[in-house]
Structure formats: structure tokens, C-alpha cells
mmCIF file of C-alpha atoms in Angstrom:
data_model
loop_
_atom_site.group_PDB
_atom_site.id
_atom_site.type_symbol
_atom_site.label_atom_id
_atom_site.label_comp_id
_atom_site.label_asym_id
_atom_site.label_seq_id
_atom_site.Cartn_x
_atom_site.Cartn_y
_atom_site.Cartn_z
ATOM 1 C CA MET A 912 20.645 44.491 -108.446
ATOM 2 C CA VAL A 913 18.193 43.906 -105.389
ATOM 3 C CA SER A 914 16.080 46.993 -104.197
ATOM 4 C CA MET A 915 15.213 47.507 -100.514
ATOM 5 C CA LYS A 916 12.054 48.179 -98.578
ATOM 6 C CA THR A 917 11.582 48.843 -94.823
ATOM 7 C CA GLY A 918 8.163 47.360 -94.783
ATOM 8 C CA ASN A 919 5.090 46.017 -96.424
ATOM 9 C CA THR A 920 2.938 48.162 -98.717
ATOM 10 C CA PRO A 921 1.041 50.761 -96.519
ATOM 11 C CA HIS A 922 -2.733 49.956 -95.847
ATOM 12 C CA HIS A 923 -5.039 52.686 -96.966
ATOM 13 C CA SER A 924 -8.024 52.855 -94.625
ATOM 14 C CA GLY A 925 -10.952 54.828 -94.892
ATOM 15 C CA THR A 926 -13.340 55.568 -97.658
ATOM 16 C CA THR A 927 -10.966 56.751 -100.336
ATOM 17 C CA PRO A 928 -12.206 54.618 -103.303
ATOM 18 C CA GLY A 929 -9.396 52.338 -105.001
ATOM 19 C CA PRO A 930 -8.520 52.234 -108.869
ATOM 20 C CA ASP A 931 -11.267 49.653 -109.147
ATOM 21 C CA ALA A 932 -13.807 51.542 -107.800
ATOM 22 C CA GLY A 933 -15.000 53.064 -111.200
ATOM 23 C CA HIS A 934 -15.247 49.461 -112.645
ATOM 24 C CA ALA A 935 -17.195 48.138 -109.912
ATOM 25 C CA PRO A 936 -20.327 45.794 -111.014
ATOM 26 C CA PRO A 937 -23.946 46.789 -109.785
ATOM 27 C CA ALA A 938 -24.375 46.405 -106.174
ATOM 28 C CA GLY A 939 -26.109 42.731 -105.383
ATOM 29 C CA THR A 940 -23.804 40.650 -107.654
ATOM 30 C CA GLY A 941 -21.337 40.020 -104.947
ATOM 31 C CA THR A 942 -18.387 40.338 -107.542
ATOM 32 C CA GLY A 943 -17.462 43.811 -106.629
ATOM 33 C CA THR A 944 -16.503 43.006 -103.164
ATOM 34 C CA THR A 945 -14.593 40.170 -104.415
ATOM 35 C CA THR A 946 -12.697 42.298 -107.066
ATOM 36 C CA THR A 947 -12.246 45.108 -104.609
ATOM 37 C CA GLY A 948 -10.903 42.752 -101.899
ATOM 38 C CA ALA A 949 -8.467 41.013 -104.280
ATOM 39 C CA GLY A 950 -6.994 44.207 -105.537
ATOM 40 C CA GLN A 951 -6.586 45.384 -102.009
ATOM 41 C CA ALA A 952 -4.790 41.995 -101.076
ATOM 42 C CA SER A 953 -2.637 42.040 -104.132
ATOM 43 C CA ARG A 954 -1.592 45.758 -103.219
ATOM 44 C CA ASN A 955 -0.928 44.642 -99.526
ATOM 45 C CA ALA A 956 0.946 41.575 -100.455
ATOM 46 C CA PRO A 957 4.727 41.743 -99.828
ATOM 47 C CA ASN A 958 7.145 41.493 -102.908
ATOM 48 C CA ARG A 959 8.626 38.234 -103.030
ATOM 49 C CA ARG A 960 11.272 39.331 -105.165
ATOM 50 C CA SER A 961 12.188 42.581 -103.223
ATOM 51 C CA TRP A 962 14.844 42.363 -100.181
ATOM 52 C CA ARG A 963 13.743 44.277 -96.830
ATOM 53 C CA VAL A 964 16.162 45.918 -94.459
ATOM 54 C CA VAL A 965 15.210 42.931 -92.198
ATOM 55 C CA ASP A 966 16.327 40.361 -94.973
ATOM 56 C CA ILE A 967 19.537 41.830 -95.451
ATOM 57 C CA VAL A 968 20.433 42.136 -91.821
ATOM 58 C CA VAL A 969 19.403 38.638 -91.027
ATOM 59 C CA ALA A 970 21.172 37.155 -94.155
ATOM 60 C CA ALA A 971 24.239 38.948 -92.961
ATOM 61 C CA VAL A 972 23.908 37.617 -89.454
ATOM 62 C CA ILE A 973 23.609 33.947 -90.804
ATOM 63 C CA ALA A 974 26.502 34.494 -93.274
ATOM 64 C CA VAL A 975 28.708 35.855 -90.721
ATOM 65 C CA ALA A 976 27.821 33.184 -88.114
ATOM 66 C CA SER A 977 28.299 30.457 -90.823
ATOM 67 C CA GLY A 978 31.911 31.984 -91.695
ATOM 68 C CA VAL A 979 32.878 31.798 -88.058
ATOM 69 C CA ILE A 980 31.765 28.100 -88.102
ATOM 70 C CA PHE A 981 33.690 27.715 -91.372
ATOM 71 C CA TRP A 982 36.815 28.700 -89.857
ATOM 72 C CA ALA A 983 36.265 26.497 -86.751
ATOM 73 C CA TRP A 984 35.658 23.592 -89.071
ATOM 74 C CA ASN A 985 38.557 24.268 -91.024
ATOM 75 C CA LEU A 986 40.749 23.799 -87.998
ATOM 76 C CA ALA A 987 38.988 20.520 -86.853
ATOM 77 C CA TYR A 988 39.026 19.269 -90.671
ATOM 78 C CA ALA A 989 42.816 19.245 -90.374
ATOM 79 C CA GLY A 990 42.756 17.049 -87.576
ATOM 80 C CA LEU A 991 40.361 14.561 -89.152
ATOM 81 C CA SER A 992 42.661 13.857 -92.241
ATOM 82 C CA PRO A 993 43.873 10.340 -90.546
ATOM 83 C CA ALA A 994 40.251 9.080 -90.267
ATOM 84 C CA PHE A 995 40.168 9.168 -94.085
ATOM 85 C CA ALA A 996 43.478 7.692 -94.918
ATOM 86 C CA ALA A 997 42.218 4.107 -95.877
ATOM 87 C CA PHE A 998 40.072 5.757 -98.641
ATOM 88 C CA PRO A 999 40.855 9.550 -99.162
ATOM 89 C CA PRO A 1000 37.798 10.468 -101.158
ATOM 90 C CA SER A 1001 35.559 9.656 -98.258
ATOM 91 C CA SER A 1002 36.657 12.976 -96.539
ATOM 92 C CA ALA A 1003 33.785 14.239 -98.990
ATOM 93 C CA LEU A 1004 31.185 12.990 -96.449
ATOM 94 C CA VAL A 1005 31.908 15.972 -94.243
ATOM 95 C CA ALA A 1006 31.941 18.467 -96.742
ATOM 96 C CA GLY A 1007 28.618 19.602 -96.424
ATOM 97 C CA MET A 1008 29.801 21.762 -93.498
ATOM 98 C CA TRP A 1009 31.019 24.158 -95.895
ATOM 99 C CA LEU A 1010 27.700 24.057 -97.859
ATOM 100 C CA PHE A 1011 25.011 24.619 -95.271
ATOM 101 C CA PRO A 1012 24.773 28.593 -95.464
ATOM 102 C CA ALA A 1013 23.647 28.406 -99.066
ATOM 103 C CA VAL A 1014 20.422 26.184 -98.221
ATOM 104 C CA LEU A 1015 20.018 27.632 -94.731
ATOM 105 C CA GLY A 1016 19.982 31.317 -96.205
ATOM 106 C CA GLY A 1017 17.732 30.382 -99.219
ATOM 107 C CA LEU A 1018 15.283 28.607 -96.960
ATOM 108 C CA ILE A 1019 15.104 31.404 -94.376
ATOM 109 C CA ILE A 1020 15.091 34.662 -96.353
ATOM 110 C CA ARG A 1021 13.578 33.257 -99.240
ATOM 111 C CA ARG A 1022 14.173 36.104 -101.548
ATOM 112 C CA PRO A 1023 16.232 35.696 -104.998
ATOM 113 C CA GLY A 1024 20.121 35.620 -104.440
ATOM 114 C CA ALA A 1025 19.928 34.901 -100.697
ATOM 115 C CA ALA A 1026 21.392 31.319 -101.038
ATOM 116 C CA LEU A 1027 24.213 32.901 -103.125
ATOM 117 C CA PHE A 1028 24.695 35.947 -100.741
ATOM 118 C CA THR A 1029 24.983 33.957 -97.601
ATOM 119 C CA GLU A 1030 27.528 31.317 -99.025
ATOM 120 C CA LEU A 1031 29.753 34.019 -100.544
ATOM 121 C CA VAL A 1032 29.780 36.105 -97.191
ATOM 122 C CA ALA A 1033 30.383 33.182 -95.173
ATOM 123 C CA ALA A 1034 33.350 32.247 -97.412
ATOM 124 C CA THR A 1035 34.524 35.845 -97.137
ATOM 125 C CA VAL A 1036 34.471 35.646 -93.482
ATOM 126 C CA SER A 1037 36.263 32.527 -93.441
ATOM 127 C CA ALA A 1038 38.959 33.971 -95.602
ATOM 128 C CA LEU A 1039 39.381 37.134 -93.312
ATOM 129 C CA LEU A 1040 39.633 34.876 -90.337
ATOM 130 C CA GLY A 1041 42.239 32.707 -91.916
ATOM 131 C CA SER A 1042 41.661 29.672 -94.393
ATOM 132 C CA GLN A 1043 44.207 27.259 -95.429
ATOM 133 C CA PHE A 1044 42.671 27.516 -98.767
ATOM 134 C CA GLY A 1045 43.244 31.193 -99.059
ATOM 135 C CA LEU A 1046 41.173 33.407 -101.326
ATOM 136 C CA THR A 1047 39.893 30.440 -103.393
ATOM 137 C CA VAL A 1048 37.311 30.046 -100.844
ATOM 138 C CA LEU A 1049 35.823 33.149 -102.500
ATOM 139 C CA ALA A 1050 35.404 31.349 -105.899
ATOM 140 C CA SER A 1051 34.012 28.258 -103.988
ATOM 141 C CA GLY A 1052 31.421 30.239 -102.283
ATOM 142 C CA VAL A 1053 30.102 31.437 -105.624
ATOM 143 C CA ILE A 1054 29.943 28.179 -106.928
ATOM 144 C CA GLN A 1055 28.449 26.182 -103.981
ATOM 145 C CA GLY A 1056 26.000 29.045 -103.470
ATOM 146 C CA LEU A 1057 24.909 28.942 -107.184
ATOM 147 C CA GLY A 1058 23.954 25.189 -106.802
ATOM 148 C CA ALA A 1059 21.202 26.027 -104.078
ATOM 149 C CA GLU A 1060 20.202 29.315 -105.954
ATOM 150 C CA LEU A 1061 19.491 27.410 -109.161
ATOM 151 C CA ILE A 1062 17.158 24.937 -107.219
ATOM 152 C CA LEU A 1063 15.133 27.563 -105.599
ATOM 153 C CA LEU A 1064 15.054 29.650 -108.765
ATOM 154 C CA ALA A 1065 13.568 26.528 -110.293
ATOM 155 C CA PHE A 1066 10.786 26.493 -108.147
ATOM 156 C CA LEU A 1067 10.550 30.451 -108.385
ATOM 157 C CA TYR A 1068 11.249 31.022 -104.751
ATOM 158 C CA ARG A 1069 7.851 29.644 -103.822
ATOM 159 C CA ARG A 1070 8.346 26.020 -102.612
ATOM 160 C CA PHE A 1071 10.761 25.461 -99.361
ATOM 161 C CA THR A 1072 9.426 21.804 -98.722
ATOM 162 C CA LEU A 1073 11.795 19.060 -97.735
ATOM 163 C CA PRO A 1074 12.374 17.764 -101.201
ATOM 164 C CA VAL A 1075 13.396 21.111 -102.526
ATOM 165 C CA ALA A 1076 15.838 21.544 -99.699
ATOM 166 C CA LEU A 1077 17.312 17.954 -100.466
ATOM 167 C CA LEU A 1078 17.598 19.057 -104.079
ATOM 168 C CA ALA A 1079 19.285 22.244 -102.973
ATOM 169 C CA GLY A 1080 21.906 20.423 -100.987
ATOM 170 C CA LEU A 1081 22.361 17.853 -103.590
ATOM 171 C CA LEU A 1082 23.217 20.470 -106.206
ATOM 172 C CA THR A 1083 25.435 22.549 -103.637
ATOM 173 C CA GLY A 1084 27.253 19.565 -102.985
ATOM 174 C CA ILE A 1085 27.580 18.514 -107.019
ATOM 175 C CA PHE A 1086 28.919 22.027 -107.615
ATOM 176 C CA GLY A 1087 31.178 22.050 -104.622
ATOM 177 C CA GLY A 1088 32.699 18.456 -105.672
ATOM 178 C CA ILE A 1089 33.298 19.473 -109.206
ATOM 179 C CA ASN A 1090 34.953 22.838 -107.855
ATOM 180 C CA ASP A 1091 37.277 20.897 -105.717
ATOM 181 C CA ALA A 1092 38.033 17.747 -107.960
ATOM 182 C CA PHE A 1093 38.143 19.259 -111.295
ATOM 183 C CA ILE A 1094 38.266 23.222 -111.203
ATOM 184 C CA PHE A 1095 40.577 23.968 -108.284
ATOM 185 C CA ASN A 1096 42.072 20.277 -108.462
ATOM 186 C CA TRP A 1097 42.832 20.072 -104.764
ATOM 187 C CA PHE A 1098 43.441 16.276 -105.189
ATOM 188 C CA PRO A 1099 45.803 15.832 -108.275
ATOM 189 C CA GLU A 1100 46.871 12.274 -106.827
ATOM 190 C CA TYR A 1101 43.441 11.083 -107.415
ATOM 191 C CA THR A 1102 42.454 8.966 -110.353
ATOM 192 C CA LEU A 1103 39.419 10.207 -112.322
ATOM 193 C CA ASP A 1104 37.334 7.355 -110.746
ATOM 194 C CA TRP A 1105 38.298 8.621 -107.276
ATOM 195 C CA LYS A 1106 37.388 12.172 -108.469
ATOM 196 C CA LEU A 1107 33.907 11.219 -109.674
ATOM 197 C CA ILE A 1108 33.165 9.347 -106.335
ATOM 198 C CA TYR A 1109 34.611 12.386 -104.503
ATOM 199 C CA VAL A 1110 31.866 14.587 -106.357
ATOM 200 C CA GLY A 1111 29.137 11.983 -105.571
ATOM 201 C CA LEU A 1112 29.948 11.875 -101.932
ATOM 202 C CA VAL A 1113 30.036 15.561 -101.410
ATOM 203 C CA GLY A 1114 26.493 15.649 -103.264
ATOM 204 C CA VAL A 1115 25.707 13.063 -100.557
ATOM 205 C CA SER A 1116 27.114 15.343 -97.638
ATOM 206 C CA GLY A 1117 25.222 18.115 -99.062
ATOM 207 C CA VAL A 1118 21.800 16.330 -99.058
ATOM 208 C CA VAL A 1119 22.208 15.459 -95.523
ATOM 209 C CA ILE A 1120 24.040 18.141 -93.807
ATOM 210 C CA ALA A 1121 23.286 21.064 -96.131
ATOM 211 C CA GLY A 1122 19.736 20.067 -97.049
ATOM 212 C CA LEU A 1123 18.219 17.964 -94.281
ATOM 213 C CA LEU A 1124 19.737 19.848 -91.382
ATOM 214 C CA SER A 1125 19.068 23.262 -93.002
ATOM 215 C CA TRP A 1126 15.441 22.338 -93.397
ATOM 216 C CA LEU A 1127 15.121 21.018 -89.631
ATOM 217 C CA ALA A 1128 17.006 24.137 -88.448
ATOM 218 C CA THR A 1129 14.676 26.532 -90.278
ATOM 219 C CA ARG A 1130 11.339 24.696 -88.990
ATOM 220 C CA GLY A 1131 12.917 24.514 -85.465
ATOM 221 C CA LEU A 1132 13.770 28.437 -85.740
ATOM 222 C CA ALA A 1133 10.208 29.086 -87.146
ATOM 223 C CA ALA A 1134 8.587 27.215 -84.142
ATOM 224 C CA THR A 1135 10.379 29.440 -81.736
ATOM 225 C CA GLY A 1136 9.143 32.638 -83.353
ATOM 226 C CA ALA A 1137 12.779 33.819 -84.146
ATOM 227 C CA LEU A 1138 11.701 34.357 -87.807
ATOM 228 C CA SER A 1139 8.586 36.393 -87.125
ATOM 229 C CA ALA A 1140 9.843 39.309 -89.257
ATOM 230 C CA LEU A 1141 10.768 37.009 -92.216
ATOM 231 C CA ALA A 1142 8.852 35.038 -95.050
ATOM 232 C CA SER A 1143 9.794 31.774 -93.427
ATOM 233 C CA ARG A 1144 7.927 32.600 -90.153
ATOM 234 C CA ARG A 1145 5.607 29.608 -90.621
ATOM 235 C CA ALA A 1146 7.885 27.190 -92.027
ATOM 236 C CA HIS A 1147 7.161 24.764 -89.032
ATOM 237 C CA GLN A 1148 3.621 24.753 -90.369
ATOM 238 C CA GLU A 1149 4.374 24.139 -93.817
ATOM 239 C CA PRO A 1150 3.743 20.790 -95.485
ATOM 240 C CA VAL A 1151 6.885 18.411 -95.638
ATOM 241 C CA ALA A 1152 6.577 17.833 -99.240
#
């Protein structure tokens, strides 16, 4: 269960000694100042694993907006079906449109569970607005969000570089492809080879749409100052790899 904080740890000013004061080395060694400063910095540093109110609000906004995009994309996808008639599994190349909230939410919020939360809530909004996939989208949201979540967890929610974003998109896509082709078996007419190709192409779509575009969007938003209250506020200044 996540815990909420309304802000950073309060800063204690004045002459009140900290808990390390009684163990400070003699003056002149220089290490006392370093130890006290490090202790103060540690106390002031935000907890990377705790959700604040602003994190919840922004994650919800991302998720709801993504759910509306899902709903619109569901309508557009039905009209695109003839374009994939020559090789039906190629429809997987646009499946990344249902995967991006997981990676985008994870990159922007940078808290445990953010990828899973945004994908699941987006799927829920899509279902409430009316989806041809019905309530199965809720299970799909969990499975797809889990892909990005596991990658961010593997990096302990400390690295949000382009390779990490691409990996998150890839695993989200693979999970989504397995969900479509095998768990819910949306394509019973496919051969096993076609199903495996479908899963691979969803992975490719996840890398490009969910991974690359979400990473670019995060850096773009950070550059505008829109993420100033979030841990991703300096995303545009972070190294690419």
C-alpha cells in the first residue's frame, strides 16, 4: 500500500543540534561538518518510494487523459482493420497506442506502482467510456502495466534513461501481445507462428510508441517546466543513456 506525503521533509533551521551532534569529531578535522551536512541532506531528501499528493494527482490526470485517448483510438482502430488485411498480425504494429500510459506514467511519476496505476486507470476509463473489448481491458491494463513496472523495479526506480524506457516499452508490448494472442486468444484463427509474430510486433510497437515517444514526451514536458513539482522535473537534463 502506498503512503502519502504532502511535501518534503521539513527543514530545521537554527542552532538546535541534530542527532549526530553528540558524536561530532574535534573541531579542525573537517569531517564533523561533512558528517552533519550529509545527515541533514539525508533527512531533507525526499523518499523515493513514497507517493505525495501531487504524484497521485498527476498520475490520475495522465491516466484519465490516456483513457480518453484509448477510447478514441478504439474507434479509429476499427476503421484501420482493412489496412492489415494482407497480413493480419501486422495490426500489432499500432498496438503501442494501448501501452504508452504505463511507460509515460512511470517515467514522469518515478514512484513504485506508477506504471501499473496509470495503465490500469486508463484502461478503466476506456471501459467506462465504452470499449469493444468490454471489461477485459481491466485485466489487460494490469498485465500491460506490469511489464513496464518490472523494468523500472529492476533498476530500483533510479534510472529513467532512453534504454530503460525502451526496455519498459518492449516488455509492456510483449506482455500485451501474450495477453492478446494467448491469454484472451483474440485471434483464434491465427496459427502458432502468426501468434508469435504478433507478440513480437507488439513488442516492436511498444519500443517505439510506448518507449521512445514516452521518453521524448517526458523530456519535452520537463523542458517546459510542467513537471516542476515532480521527481522528473530535470528529465530534459539527464543523460540519454
